[in-house]
Short mmCIF file of C-alpha atoms in Angstrom, two decimals:
data_model
loop_
_atom_site.label_atom_id
_atom_site.label_comp_id
_atom_site.label_asym_id
_atom_site.label_seq_id
_atom_site.Cartn_x
_atom_site.Cartn_y
_atom_site.Cartn_z
CA ASP A 1 -3.43 204.41 -48.28
CA THR A 2 -3.68 201.60 -45.79
CA GLY A 3 -5.77 203.58 -43.41
CA VAL A 4 -5.32 204.74 -39.83
CA SER A 5 -4.89 201.85 -37.39
CA GLN A 6 -5.38 201.74 -33.70
CA ASN A 7 -4.42 199.20 -31.20
CA PRO A 8 -5.77 197.58 -29.17
CA ARG A 9 -9.33 197.64 -30.49
CA HIS A 10 -10.77 196.89 -27.04
CA LYS A 11 -9.26 197.33 -23.61
CA ILE A 12 -10.79 196.20 -20.27
CA THR A 13 -9.05 197.47 -17.20
CA LYS A 14 -9.66 197.79 -13.54
CA ARG A 15 -10.07 201.26 -11.93
CA GLY A 16 -6.75 202.67 -10.93
CA GLN A 17 -4.75 201.00 -13.63
CA ASN A 18 -2.90 202.77 -16.36
CA VAL A 19 -3.63 202.22 -20.08
CA THR A 20 -1.86 203.13 -23.34
CA PHE A 21 -3.31 203.21 -26.66
CA ARG A 22 -1.50 203.36 -29.90
CA CYS A 23 -2.42 205.09 -33.16
CA ASP A 24 -0.58 204.67 -36.49
CA PRO A 25 -1.58 207.29 -38.99
CA ILE A 26 -1.52 207.13 -42.72
CA SER A 27 2.08 207.31 -43.95
CA GLU A 28 3.31 210.87 -44.43
CA HIS A 29 0.22 212.48 -42.78
CA ASN A 30 1.79 215.24 -40.74
CA ARG A 31 -1.12 215.94 -38.36
CA LEU A 32 -2.68 213.51 -35.93
CA TYR A 33 -5.74 214.06 -33.75
CA TRP A 34 -7.19 212.31 -30.73
CA TYR A 35 -10.77 212.34 -29.85
CA ARG A 36 -12.99 210.58 -27.30
CA GLN A 37 -16.53 209.51 -27.93
CA THR A 38 -18.93 208.37 -25.19
CA LEU A 39 -21.94 206.37 -25.88
CA GLY A 40 -24.63 208.37 -27.85
CA GLN A 41 -22.44 211.40 -28.20
CA GLY A 42 -20.33 212.83 -31.06
CA PRO A 43 -16.53 212.71 -30.80
CA GLU A 44 -14.83 215.26 -28.42
CA PHE A 45 -11.47 216.69 -29.44
CA LEU A 46 -8.66 215.98 -26.97
CA THR A 47 -5.30 216.92 -28.61
CA TYR A 48 -3.37 217.15 -31.77
CA PHE A 49 0.14 216.98 -33.15
CA GLN A 50 1.89 218.43 -36.14
CA ASN A 51 4.72 216.03 -36.74
CA GLU A 52 6.20 215.45 -33.33
CA ALA A 53 5.02 218.78 -31.76
CA GLN A 54 1.85 218.74 -29.60
CA LEU A 55 0.27 221.99 -30.56
CA GLU A 56 -2.92 221.82 -28.59
CA LYS A 57 -3.46 220.02 -25.38
CA SER A 58 -5.62 222.22 -23.24
CA ARG A 59 -8.64 219.95 -24.07
CA LEU A 60 -7.13 216.83 -22.50
CA LEU A 61 -9.64 215.97 -19.74
CA SER A 62 -7.37 215.98 -16.85
CA ASP A 63 -3.74 215.64 -15.94
CA ARG A 64 -4.19 211.90 -16.02
CA PHE A 65 -4.26 212.09 -19.81
CA SER A 66 -1.15 212.53 -21.88
CA ALA A 67 -0.18 211.93 -25.38
CA GLU A 68 3.09 211.60 -27.33
CA ARG A 69 4.26 211.40 -30.86
CA PRO A 70 7.93 211.03 -30.42
CA LYS A 71 9.14 210.62 -33.96
CA GLY A 72 6.41 212.20 -35.73
CA SER A 73 4.86 208.93 -36.86
CA PHE A 74 2.79 206.79 -34.48
CA SER A 75 1.22 208.29 -31.33
CA THR A 76 0.25 206.98 -27.96
CA LEU A 77 -2.38 208.21 -25.61
CA GLU A 78 -1.93 207.28 -21.96
CA ILE A 79 -4.52 207.38 -19.18
CA GLN A 80 -3.20 207.10 -15.70
CA ARG A 81 -5.21 205.89 -12.67
CA THR A 82 -8.29 205.08 -14.78
CA GLU A 83 -11.68 205.92 -13.53
CA GLN A 84 -15.02 204.33 -14.62
CA GLY A 85 -15.89 207.70 -16.25
CA ASP A 86 -12.94 207.20 -18.69
CA SER A 87 -14.87 204.35 -20.30
CA ALA A 88 -15.42 205.42 -23.90
CA MET A 89 -14.23 205.03 -27.43
CA TYR A 90 -10.91 206.73 -28.08
CA LEU A 91 -10.45 207.76 -31.84
CA CYS A 92 -7.44 208.89 -33.75
CA ALA A 93 -7.36 210.77 -36.96
CA SER A 94 -4.72 212.03 -39.39
CA THR A 95 -4.52 214.55 -42.18
CA ARG A 96 -2.36 215.21 -45.18
CA ARG A 97 -0.26 218.39 -45.19
CA GLY A 98 -2.39 221.17 -46.74
CA GLN A 99 -5.66 219.13 -46.54
CA ASP A 100 -6.56 219.48 -42.82
CA TYR A 101 -10.16 219.64 -43.82
CA GLU A 102 -10.32 215.84 -44.43
CA GLN A 103 -9.54 213.82 -41.26
CA TYR A 104 -9.06 210.19 -41.80
CA PHE A 105 -10.24 208.40 -38.59
CA GLY A 106 -9.11 205.07 -37.30
CA PRO A 107 -11.70 202.38 -36.01
CA GLY A 108 -10.98 203.49 -32.39
CA THR A 109 -10.05 201.73 -29.16
CA ARG A 110 -12.98 200.91 -26.84
CA LEU A 111 -12.03 201.28 -23.24
CA THR A 112 -13.97 199.68 -20.43
CA VAL A 113 -12.94 200.59 -16.87
CA THR A 114 -14.54 198.14 -14.35
CA ASP B 1 -17.20 227.79 -33.55
CA ALA B 2 -20.74 228.36 -34.52
CA LYS B 3 -23.41 226.16 -33.00
CA THR B 4 -25.21 223.81 -35.33
CA THR B 5 -28.80 222.31 -35.11
CA GLN B 6 -29.74 219.07 -36.89
CA PRO B 7 -32.77 216.87 -36.66
CA THR B 8 -32.20 213.93 -34.34
CA SER B 9 -33.18 211.33 -36.85
CA MET B 10 -34.54 210.92 -40.41
CA ASP B 11 -35.69 208.03 -42.62
CA CYS B 12 -35.09 207.70 -46.34
CA ALA B 13 -36.22 205.06 -48.88
CA GLU B 14 -33.46 203.14 -50.69
CA GLY B 15 -32.77 204.77 -54.02
CA ARG B 16 -34.27 208.07 -53.20
CA ALA B 17 -32.45 211.30 -52.41
CA ALA B 18 -31.61 211.88 -48.76
CA ASN B 19 -31.68 215.61 -47.79
CA LEU B 20 -30.13 216.24 -44.44
CA PRO B 21 -30.58 219.86 -43.11
CA CYS B 22 -28.35 221.85 -40.73
CA ASN B 23 -29.08 225.19 -39.16
CA HIS B 24 -26.04 227.40 -38.38
CA SER B 25 -27.52 230.86 -37.95
CA THR B 26 -24.45 232.21 -35.94
CA ILE B 27 -21.90 231.29 -38.64
CA SER B 28 -19.22 233.89 -39.22
CA GLY B 29 -17.95 234.89 -42.64
CA ASN B 30 -14.78 232.81 -42.53
CA GLU B 31 -16.23 229.64 -41.06
CA TYR B 32 -16.57 226.54 -43.19
CA VAL B 33 -19.45 223.89 -43.09
CA TYR B 34 -18.13 220.34 -42.89
CA TRP B 35 -20.10 217.14 -43.08
CA TYR B 36 -18.81 213.87 -41.68
CA ARG B 37 -20.70 210.55 -41.07
CA GLN B 38 -20.20 207.70 -38.80
CA ILE B 39 -21.38 204.24 -39.67
CA HIS B 40 -21.98 202.00 -36.64
CA SER B 41 -18.86 200.76 -35.05
CA GLN B 42 -16.54 202.77 -37.35
CA GLY B 43 -14.66 206.04 -37.06
CA PRO B 44 -16.17 209.22 -38.60
CA GLN B 45 -15.72 209.66 -42.39
CA TYR B 46 -15.32 213.01 -44.12
CA ILE B 47 -18.00 213.70 -46.73
CA ILE B 48 -17.64 217.31 -47.95
CA HIS B 49 -17.11 220.89 -46.94
CA GLY B 50 -17.73 224.32 -48.31
CA LEU B 51 -17.65 228.04 -47.52
CA LYS B 52 -20.41 229.67 -49.49
CA ASN B 53 -20.67 228.06 -52.88
CA ASN B 54 -22.47 224.81 -53.51
CA GLU B 55 -20.09 221.84 -53.64
CA THR B 56 -20.41 218.37 -55.17
CA ASN B 57 -18.15 215.33 -54.98
CA GLU B 58 -18.52 211.63 -55.58
CA MET B 59 -20.31 211.08 -52.29
CA ALA B 60 -22.72 213.99 -51.93
CA SER B 61 -23.64 217.60 -52.66
CA LEU B 62 -23.64 220.54 -50.24
CA ILE B 63 -26.12 223.24 -50.76
CA ILE B 64 -25.47 226.37 -48.61
CA THR B 65 -28.10 229.19 -48.51
CA GLU B 66 -27.14 232.57 -49.75
CA ASP B 67 -27.27 233.96 -46.14
CA ARG B 68 -25.08 230.93 -45.07
CA LYS B 69 -27.31 230.40 -42.05
CA SER B 70 -28.34 226.80 -43.04
CA SER B 71 -27.21 224.06 -45.37
CA THR B 72 -28.36 220.77 -46.81
CA LEU B 73 -26.36 217.62 -47.41
CA ILE B 74 -27.73 215.69 -50.38
CA LEU B 75 -27.08 212.02 -50.92
CA PRO B 76 -28.63 211.66 -54.48
CA HIS B 77 -29.35 207.93 -54.41
CA ALA B 78 -29.30 206.63 -50.87
CA THR B 79 -28.35 202.98 -50.28
CA LEU B 80 -28.56 200.77 -47.21
CA ARG B 81 -24.86 201.47 -46.54
CA ASP B 82 -25.55 205.10 -46.23
CA THR B 83 -27.33 204.31 -42.80
CA ALA B 84 -25.21 206.28 -40.42
CA VAL B 85 -25.03 209.29 -38.11
CA TYR B 86 -24.39 212.50 -40.14
CA TYR B 87 -22.59 215.29 -38.42
CA CYS B 88 -22.71 218.96 -39.53
CA ILE B 89 -19.79 221.00 -38.20
CA VAL B 90 -19.01 224.75 -38.65
CA ARG B 91 -15.36 225.78 -38.04
CA LEU B 92 -12.88 228.24 -39.11
CA TYR B 93 -10.33 226.63 -41.42
CA ASN B 94 -6.88 227.82 -41.16
CA ASN B 95 -3.40 226.49 -40.72
CA ALA B 96 -3.76 226.26 -36.92
CA GLY B 97 -5.23 222.88 -36.71
CA ASN B 98 -8.74 221.68 -37.48
CA MET B 99 -10.13 220.59 -34.10
CA LEU B 100 -13.68 219.52 -34.95
CA THR B 101 -16.55 219.86 -32.61
CA PHE B 102 -19.08 217.20 -33.27
CA GLY B 103 -22.63 217.62 -31.96
CA GLY B 104 -25.27 215.01 -31.71
CA GLY B 105 -25.79 214.60 -35.54
CA THR B 106 -28.60 213.15 -37.46
CA ARG B 107 -29.24 209.47 -37.39
CA LEU B 108 -30.26 208.53 -41.03
CA MET B 109 -31.84 205.25 -41.57
CA VAL B 110 -32.18 204.12 -45.16
CA LYS B 111 -34.96 201.62 -45.57
CA PRO B 112 -35.49 199.10 -48.31
#
């Protein structure tokens, strides 16, 4: 396994701009999860995909947040009209079919909104 | 998901066993106990999980009390690389997606 990768690792943007983050899961992992982590807190679940289907999105923080996984491989998380409160680490994790108990996390994308 | 309570921080001497407690007194019968850790500037890492029997793998042992209201994660010979935040999570495990709820965790400092 080459591990879960996330790009970019760091993103600085001005308030009001749109940002998009990419997550490449481990090959053949069918589920993909997105979390957000603010300073000093544990990760907070946002959404997840099984293959290309987004099966849970009610925890996305607002309608400014959206995610896609168009071909069931990589995923993108987009934040529109960023606010300073969106500054956080955005983490992606993937799991192997039948082994959903073990989530493999990427290194995260740190977003700073100025 | 049942709520968990963990100490905010703990110290452990290098080479000694680290015993990290977790209280989950409201756990229901079909909820599992999971442990993850997060080393500074990295994503969380799965350690172990269990339902009611004690479990052991190459990283750690998980001891769950008979009433399942608490558990202990044991790192048998802690090293400096085990310094991390350790999260105890209780969640129902089924095929409907494993959306983990991380609390504040325990910050373990392994000291030389």
